[in-house]
mmCIF file of C-alpha atoms in Angstrom:
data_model
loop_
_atom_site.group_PDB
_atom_site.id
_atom_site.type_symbol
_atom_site.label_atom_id
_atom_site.label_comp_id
_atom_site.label_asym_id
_atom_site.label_seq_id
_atom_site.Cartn_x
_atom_site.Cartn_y
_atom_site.Cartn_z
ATOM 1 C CA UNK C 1 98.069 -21.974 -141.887
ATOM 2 C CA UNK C 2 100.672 -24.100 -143.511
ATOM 3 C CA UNK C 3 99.389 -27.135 -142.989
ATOM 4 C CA UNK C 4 96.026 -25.838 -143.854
ATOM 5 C CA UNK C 5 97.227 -24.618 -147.181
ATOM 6 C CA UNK C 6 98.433 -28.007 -147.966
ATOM 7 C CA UNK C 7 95.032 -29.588 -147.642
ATOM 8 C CA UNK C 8 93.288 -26.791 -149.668
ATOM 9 C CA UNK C 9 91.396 -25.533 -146.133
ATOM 10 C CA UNK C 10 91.020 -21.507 -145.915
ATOM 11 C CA UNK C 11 90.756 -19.782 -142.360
ATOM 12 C CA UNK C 12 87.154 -18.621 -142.319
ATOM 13 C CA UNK C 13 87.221 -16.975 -138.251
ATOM 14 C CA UNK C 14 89.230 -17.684 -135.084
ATOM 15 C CA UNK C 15 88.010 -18.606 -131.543
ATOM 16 C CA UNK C 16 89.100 -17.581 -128.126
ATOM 17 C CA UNK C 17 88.081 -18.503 -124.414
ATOM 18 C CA UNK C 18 86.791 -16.538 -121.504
ATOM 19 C CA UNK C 19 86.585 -16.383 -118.109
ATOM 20 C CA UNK C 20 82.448 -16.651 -117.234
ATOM 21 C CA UNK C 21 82.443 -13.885 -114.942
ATOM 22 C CA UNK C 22 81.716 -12.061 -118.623
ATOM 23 C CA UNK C 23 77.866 -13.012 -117.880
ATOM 24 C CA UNK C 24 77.686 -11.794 -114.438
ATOM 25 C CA UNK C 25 75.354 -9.042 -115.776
ATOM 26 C CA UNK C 26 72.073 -9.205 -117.460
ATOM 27 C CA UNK C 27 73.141 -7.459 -120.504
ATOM 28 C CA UNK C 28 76.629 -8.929 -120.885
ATOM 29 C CA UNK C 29 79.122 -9.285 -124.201
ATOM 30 C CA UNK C 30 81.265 -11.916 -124.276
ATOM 31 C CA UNK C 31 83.445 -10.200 -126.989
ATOM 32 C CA UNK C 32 85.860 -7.113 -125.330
ATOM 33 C CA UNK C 33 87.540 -4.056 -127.129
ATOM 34 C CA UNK C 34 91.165 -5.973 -127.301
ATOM 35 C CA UNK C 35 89.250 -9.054 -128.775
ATOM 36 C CA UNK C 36 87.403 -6.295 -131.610
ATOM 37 C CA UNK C 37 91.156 -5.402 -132.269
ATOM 38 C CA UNK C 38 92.404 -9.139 -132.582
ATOM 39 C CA UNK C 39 89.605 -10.116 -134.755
ATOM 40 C CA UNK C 40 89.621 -7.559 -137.145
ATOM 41 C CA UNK C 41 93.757 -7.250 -137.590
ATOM 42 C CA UNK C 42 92.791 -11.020 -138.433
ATOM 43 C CA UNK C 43 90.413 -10.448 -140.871
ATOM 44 C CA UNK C 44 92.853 -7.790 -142.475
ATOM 45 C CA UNK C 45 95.269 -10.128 -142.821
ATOM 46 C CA UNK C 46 93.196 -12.986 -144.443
ATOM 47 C CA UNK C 47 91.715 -10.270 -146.742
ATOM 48 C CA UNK C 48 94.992 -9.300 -147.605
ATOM 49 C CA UNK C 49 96.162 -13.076 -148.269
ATOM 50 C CA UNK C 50 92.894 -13.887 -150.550
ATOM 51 C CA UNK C 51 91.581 -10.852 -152.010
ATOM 52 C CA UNK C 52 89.098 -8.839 -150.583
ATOM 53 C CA UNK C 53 86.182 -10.599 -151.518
ATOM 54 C CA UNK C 54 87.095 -13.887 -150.284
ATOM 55 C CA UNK C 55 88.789 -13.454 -146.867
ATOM 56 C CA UNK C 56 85.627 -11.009 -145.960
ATOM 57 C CA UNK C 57 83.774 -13.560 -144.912
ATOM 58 C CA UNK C 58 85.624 -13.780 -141.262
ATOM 59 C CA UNK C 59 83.665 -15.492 -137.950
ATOM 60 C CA UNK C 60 84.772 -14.295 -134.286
ATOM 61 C CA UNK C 61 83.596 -17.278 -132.093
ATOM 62 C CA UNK C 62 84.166 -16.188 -128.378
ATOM 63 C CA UNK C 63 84.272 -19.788 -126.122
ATOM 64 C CA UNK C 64 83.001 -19.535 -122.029
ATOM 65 C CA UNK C 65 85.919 -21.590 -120.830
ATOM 66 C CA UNK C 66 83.930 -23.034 -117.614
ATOM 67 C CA UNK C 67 80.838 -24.259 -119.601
ATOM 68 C CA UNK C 68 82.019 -24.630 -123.440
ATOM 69 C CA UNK C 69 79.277 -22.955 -124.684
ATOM 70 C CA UNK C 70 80.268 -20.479 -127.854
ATOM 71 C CA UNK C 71 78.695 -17.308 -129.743
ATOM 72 C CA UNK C 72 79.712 -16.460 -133.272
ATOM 73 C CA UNK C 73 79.620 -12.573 -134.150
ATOM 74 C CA UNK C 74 81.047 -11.126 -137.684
ATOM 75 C CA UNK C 75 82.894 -7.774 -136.974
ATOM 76 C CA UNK C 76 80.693 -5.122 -138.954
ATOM 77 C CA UNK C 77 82.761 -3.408 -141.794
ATOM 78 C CA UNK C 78 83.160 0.279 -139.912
ATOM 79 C CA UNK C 79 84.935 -1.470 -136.869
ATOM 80 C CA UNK C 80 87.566 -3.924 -139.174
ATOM 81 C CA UNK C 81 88.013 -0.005 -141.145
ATOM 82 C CA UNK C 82 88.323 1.387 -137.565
ATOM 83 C CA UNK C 83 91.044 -1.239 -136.454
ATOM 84 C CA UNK C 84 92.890 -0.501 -139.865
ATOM 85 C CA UNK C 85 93.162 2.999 -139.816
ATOM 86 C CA UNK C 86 94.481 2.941 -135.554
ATOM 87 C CA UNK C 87 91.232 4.304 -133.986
ATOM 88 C CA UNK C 88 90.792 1.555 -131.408
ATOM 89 C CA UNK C 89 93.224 2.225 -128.881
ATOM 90 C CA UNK C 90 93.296 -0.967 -126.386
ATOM 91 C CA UNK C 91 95.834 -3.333 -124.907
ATOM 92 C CA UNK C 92 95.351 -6.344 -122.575
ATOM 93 C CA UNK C 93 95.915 -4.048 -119.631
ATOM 94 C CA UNK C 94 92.736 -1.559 -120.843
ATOM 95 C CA UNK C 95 90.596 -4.814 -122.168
ATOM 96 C CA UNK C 96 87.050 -3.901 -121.592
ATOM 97 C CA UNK C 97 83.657 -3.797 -122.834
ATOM 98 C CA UNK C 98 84.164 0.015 -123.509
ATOM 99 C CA UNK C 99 86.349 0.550 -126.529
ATOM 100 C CA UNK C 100 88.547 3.694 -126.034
ATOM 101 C CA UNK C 101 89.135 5.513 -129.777
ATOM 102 C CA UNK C 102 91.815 7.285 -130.670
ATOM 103 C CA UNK C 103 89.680 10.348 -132.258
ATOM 104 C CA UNK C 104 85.383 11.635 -131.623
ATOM 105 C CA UNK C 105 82.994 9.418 -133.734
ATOM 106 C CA UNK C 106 79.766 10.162 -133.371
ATOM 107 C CA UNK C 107 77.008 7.404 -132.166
ATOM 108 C CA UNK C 108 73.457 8.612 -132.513
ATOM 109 C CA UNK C 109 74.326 12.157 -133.025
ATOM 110 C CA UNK C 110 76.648 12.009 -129.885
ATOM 111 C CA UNK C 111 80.355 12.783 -130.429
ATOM 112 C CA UNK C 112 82.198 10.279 -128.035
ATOM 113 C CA UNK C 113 85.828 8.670 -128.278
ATOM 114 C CA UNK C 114 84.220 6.008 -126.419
ATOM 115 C CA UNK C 115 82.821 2.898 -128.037
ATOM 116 C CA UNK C 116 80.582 0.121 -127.168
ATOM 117 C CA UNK C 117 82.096 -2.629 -128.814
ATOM 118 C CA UNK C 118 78.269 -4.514 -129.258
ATOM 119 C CA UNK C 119 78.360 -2.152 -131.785
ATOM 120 C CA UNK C 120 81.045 -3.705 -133.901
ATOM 121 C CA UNK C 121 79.396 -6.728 -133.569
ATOM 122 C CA UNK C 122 76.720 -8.964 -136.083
ATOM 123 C CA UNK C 123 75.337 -11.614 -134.834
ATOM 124 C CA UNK C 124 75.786 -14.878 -136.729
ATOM 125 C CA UNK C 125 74.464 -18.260 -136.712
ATOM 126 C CA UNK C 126 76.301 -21.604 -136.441
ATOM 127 C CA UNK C 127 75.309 -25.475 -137.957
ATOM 128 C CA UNK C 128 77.464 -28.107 -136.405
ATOM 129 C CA UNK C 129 79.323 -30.436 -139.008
ATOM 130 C CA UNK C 130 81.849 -33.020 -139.267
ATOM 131 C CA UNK C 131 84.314 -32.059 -140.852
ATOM 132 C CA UNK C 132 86.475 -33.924 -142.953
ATOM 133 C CA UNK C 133 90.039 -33.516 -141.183
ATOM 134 C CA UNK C 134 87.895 -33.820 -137.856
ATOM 135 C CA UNK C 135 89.038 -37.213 -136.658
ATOM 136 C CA UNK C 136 87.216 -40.398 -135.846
ATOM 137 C CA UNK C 137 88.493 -41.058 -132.477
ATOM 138 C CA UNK C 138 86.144 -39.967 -129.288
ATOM 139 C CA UNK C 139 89.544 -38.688 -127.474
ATOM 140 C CA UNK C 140 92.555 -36.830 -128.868
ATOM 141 C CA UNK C 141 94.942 -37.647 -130.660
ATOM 142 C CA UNK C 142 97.365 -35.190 -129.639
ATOM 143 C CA UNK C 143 98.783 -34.290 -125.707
ATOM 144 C CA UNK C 144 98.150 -30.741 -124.394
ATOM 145 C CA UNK C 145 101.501 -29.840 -125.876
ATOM 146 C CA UNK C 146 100.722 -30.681 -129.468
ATOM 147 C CA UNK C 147 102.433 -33.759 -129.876
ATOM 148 C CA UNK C 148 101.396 -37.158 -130.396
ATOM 149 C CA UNK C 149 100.041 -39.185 -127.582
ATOM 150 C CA UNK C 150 101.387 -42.678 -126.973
ATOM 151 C CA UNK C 151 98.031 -44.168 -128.039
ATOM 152 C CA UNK C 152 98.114 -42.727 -131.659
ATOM 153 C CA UNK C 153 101.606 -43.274 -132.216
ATOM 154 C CA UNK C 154 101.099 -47.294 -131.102
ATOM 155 C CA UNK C 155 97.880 -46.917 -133.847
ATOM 156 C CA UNK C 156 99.379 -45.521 -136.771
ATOM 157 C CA UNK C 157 102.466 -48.096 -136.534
ATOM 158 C CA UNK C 158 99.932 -51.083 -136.219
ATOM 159 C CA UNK C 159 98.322 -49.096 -139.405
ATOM 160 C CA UNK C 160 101.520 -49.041 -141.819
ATOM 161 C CA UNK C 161 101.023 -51.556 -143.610
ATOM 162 C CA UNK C 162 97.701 -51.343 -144.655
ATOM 163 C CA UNK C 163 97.344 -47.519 -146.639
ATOM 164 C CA UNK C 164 93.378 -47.398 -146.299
ATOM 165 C CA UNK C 165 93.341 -47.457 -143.080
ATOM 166 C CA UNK C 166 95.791 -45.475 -142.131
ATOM 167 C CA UNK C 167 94.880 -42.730 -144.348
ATOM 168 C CA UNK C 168 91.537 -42.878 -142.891
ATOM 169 C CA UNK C 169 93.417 -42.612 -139.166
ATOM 170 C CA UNK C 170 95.295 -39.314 -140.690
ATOM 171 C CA UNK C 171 91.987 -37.336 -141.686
ATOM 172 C CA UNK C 172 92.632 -35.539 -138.211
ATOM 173 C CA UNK C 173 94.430 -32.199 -138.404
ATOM 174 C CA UNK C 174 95.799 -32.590 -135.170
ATOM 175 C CA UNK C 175 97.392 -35.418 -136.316
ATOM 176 C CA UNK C 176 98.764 -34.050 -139.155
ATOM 177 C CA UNK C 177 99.683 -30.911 -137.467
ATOM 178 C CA UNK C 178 102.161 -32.692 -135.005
ATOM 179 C CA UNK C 179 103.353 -35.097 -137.607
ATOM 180 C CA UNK C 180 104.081 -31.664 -139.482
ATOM 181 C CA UNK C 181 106.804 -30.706 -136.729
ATOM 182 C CA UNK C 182 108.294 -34.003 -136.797
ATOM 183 C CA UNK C 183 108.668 -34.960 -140.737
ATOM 184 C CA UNK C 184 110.876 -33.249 -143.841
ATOM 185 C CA UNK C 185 108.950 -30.454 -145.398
ATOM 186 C CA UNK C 186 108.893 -32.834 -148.464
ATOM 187 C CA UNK C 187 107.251 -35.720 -146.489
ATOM 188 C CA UNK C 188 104.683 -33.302 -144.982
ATOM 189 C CA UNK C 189 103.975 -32.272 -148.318
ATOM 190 C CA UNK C 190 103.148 -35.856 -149.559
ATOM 191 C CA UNK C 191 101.878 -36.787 -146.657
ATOM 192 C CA UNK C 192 99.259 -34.246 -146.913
ATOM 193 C CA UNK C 193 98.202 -34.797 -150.452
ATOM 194 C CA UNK C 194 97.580 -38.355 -150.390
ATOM 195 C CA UNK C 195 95.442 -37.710 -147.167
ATOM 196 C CA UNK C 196 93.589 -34.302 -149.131
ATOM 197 C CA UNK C 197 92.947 -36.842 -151.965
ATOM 198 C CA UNK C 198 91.621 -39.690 -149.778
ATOM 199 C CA UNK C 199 89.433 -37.229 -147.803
ATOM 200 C CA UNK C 200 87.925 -36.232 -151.066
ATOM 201 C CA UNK C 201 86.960 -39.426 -152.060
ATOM 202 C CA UNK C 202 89.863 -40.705 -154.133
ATOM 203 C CA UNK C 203 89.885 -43.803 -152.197
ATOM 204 C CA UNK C 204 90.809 -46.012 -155.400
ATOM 205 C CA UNK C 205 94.471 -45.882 -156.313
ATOM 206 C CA UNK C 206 95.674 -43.021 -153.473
ATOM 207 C CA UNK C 207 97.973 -45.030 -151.582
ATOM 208 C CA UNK C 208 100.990 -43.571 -148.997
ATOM 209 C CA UNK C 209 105.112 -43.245 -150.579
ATOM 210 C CA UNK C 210 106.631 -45.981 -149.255
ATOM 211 C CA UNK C 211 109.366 -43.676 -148.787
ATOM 212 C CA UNK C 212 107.021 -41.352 -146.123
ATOM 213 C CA UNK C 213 106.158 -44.432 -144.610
ATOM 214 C CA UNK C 214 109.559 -45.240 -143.891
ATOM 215 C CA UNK C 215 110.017 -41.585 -142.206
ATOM 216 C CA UNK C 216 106.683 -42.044 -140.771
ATOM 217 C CA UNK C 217 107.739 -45.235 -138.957
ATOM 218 C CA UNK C 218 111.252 -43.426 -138.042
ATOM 219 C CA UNK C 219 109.435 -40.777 -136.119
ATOM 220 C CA UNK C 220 106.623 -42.850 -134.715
ATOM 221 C CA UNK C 221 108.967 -45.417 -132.731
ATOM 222 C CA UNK C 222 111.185 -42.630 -131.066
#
């Protein structure tokens, strides 16, 4: 969120894996009562940080981890409410389809303390982009662990002196998200606005602080 901050980006959903055995049945959810509860204390939060208005507008994209393919679904406004005020009563050990409430609602004139959580649920569309912190490179540039593979650090110090390309090698987040851990706040900082301006199209006159490139090439050779 940080790091996101510094290049102007605003958190606009989360994603999560699951297991496929979600779609055993005909008329399977991907999206479980503890994930309703994640999703909407999220959405709380990010309406909290940018007024209600703005951090509204909150995707839940839920990720088969066997085949990769993903559904997006907005949480409907009773069930974030719901979360708020304690109703939904799950835990990781109780994750299920079948939301357990703390108190009777009623559903279709039915008093129940036992929600279906496709009813907290809208369905929403996607439209695949590029985005402009996405990266170039086919593979990435970080390890499993978050830091910098081998490969990019042996690319951005063969990139140093030459402040085009290199800023066009850092518009990748992930790159810029490990270089985060490993540079002074104030070097972050500078790092990120020369990139933010260069991804904008400020190409003329953004260059790098030779003084960040100095720390860059500190970090990048150890």
């Amino acid at each position: 969120i940080k790091l996101a901050d510094r290049l102007d980006l605003v958190p606009v959903g989360w994603i999560f894996s699951h297991p496929d055995v979600r779609h055993e049945q005909e008329d399977a959810l991907p999206v479980f009562g503890l994930d309703v509860k994640i999703g909407a204390t999220l959405q709380i939060a990010n309406m909290k940080s940018r007024g209600r208005l703005d951090g509204k507008p909150f995707a839940t994209l839920a990720m088969d981890g066997n085949t990769g393919a993903t559904e997006a679904f907005q949480l409907s406004d009773v069930s974030v409410q719901m979360v708020h005020e304690g109703m939904i009563v799950v835990d990781s050990s109780t994750n299920q389809r079948e939301v357990p409430t703390k108190h009777a609602i009623f559903i279709n004139g039915k008093e129940t303390k036992t929600l279906d959580s496709v009813l907290c649920l809208v369905n929403t569309a996607m439209l695949s982009h590029e985005g402009a912190y996405a990266g170039s490179s086919a593979t990435s540039s970080v390890k499993k662990n978050g830091s910098l593979t081998n490969k990019t650090k042996k690319t951005l110090l063969g990139l140093l002196d030459d402040d085009r390309l290199l800023l066009q090698e850092l518009c990748d987040f992930n790159t810029l998200l490990a270089l985060d851990q490993l540079l002074p706040t104030e070097d972050s900082e500078s790092l990120c606005e020369s990139v933010k301006k260069w991804a904008r199209g400020q190409k003329q006159g953004t260059q790098i602080d030779p003084r960040v490139k100095l720390q860059l090439r500190s970090v990048l050779e150890t």
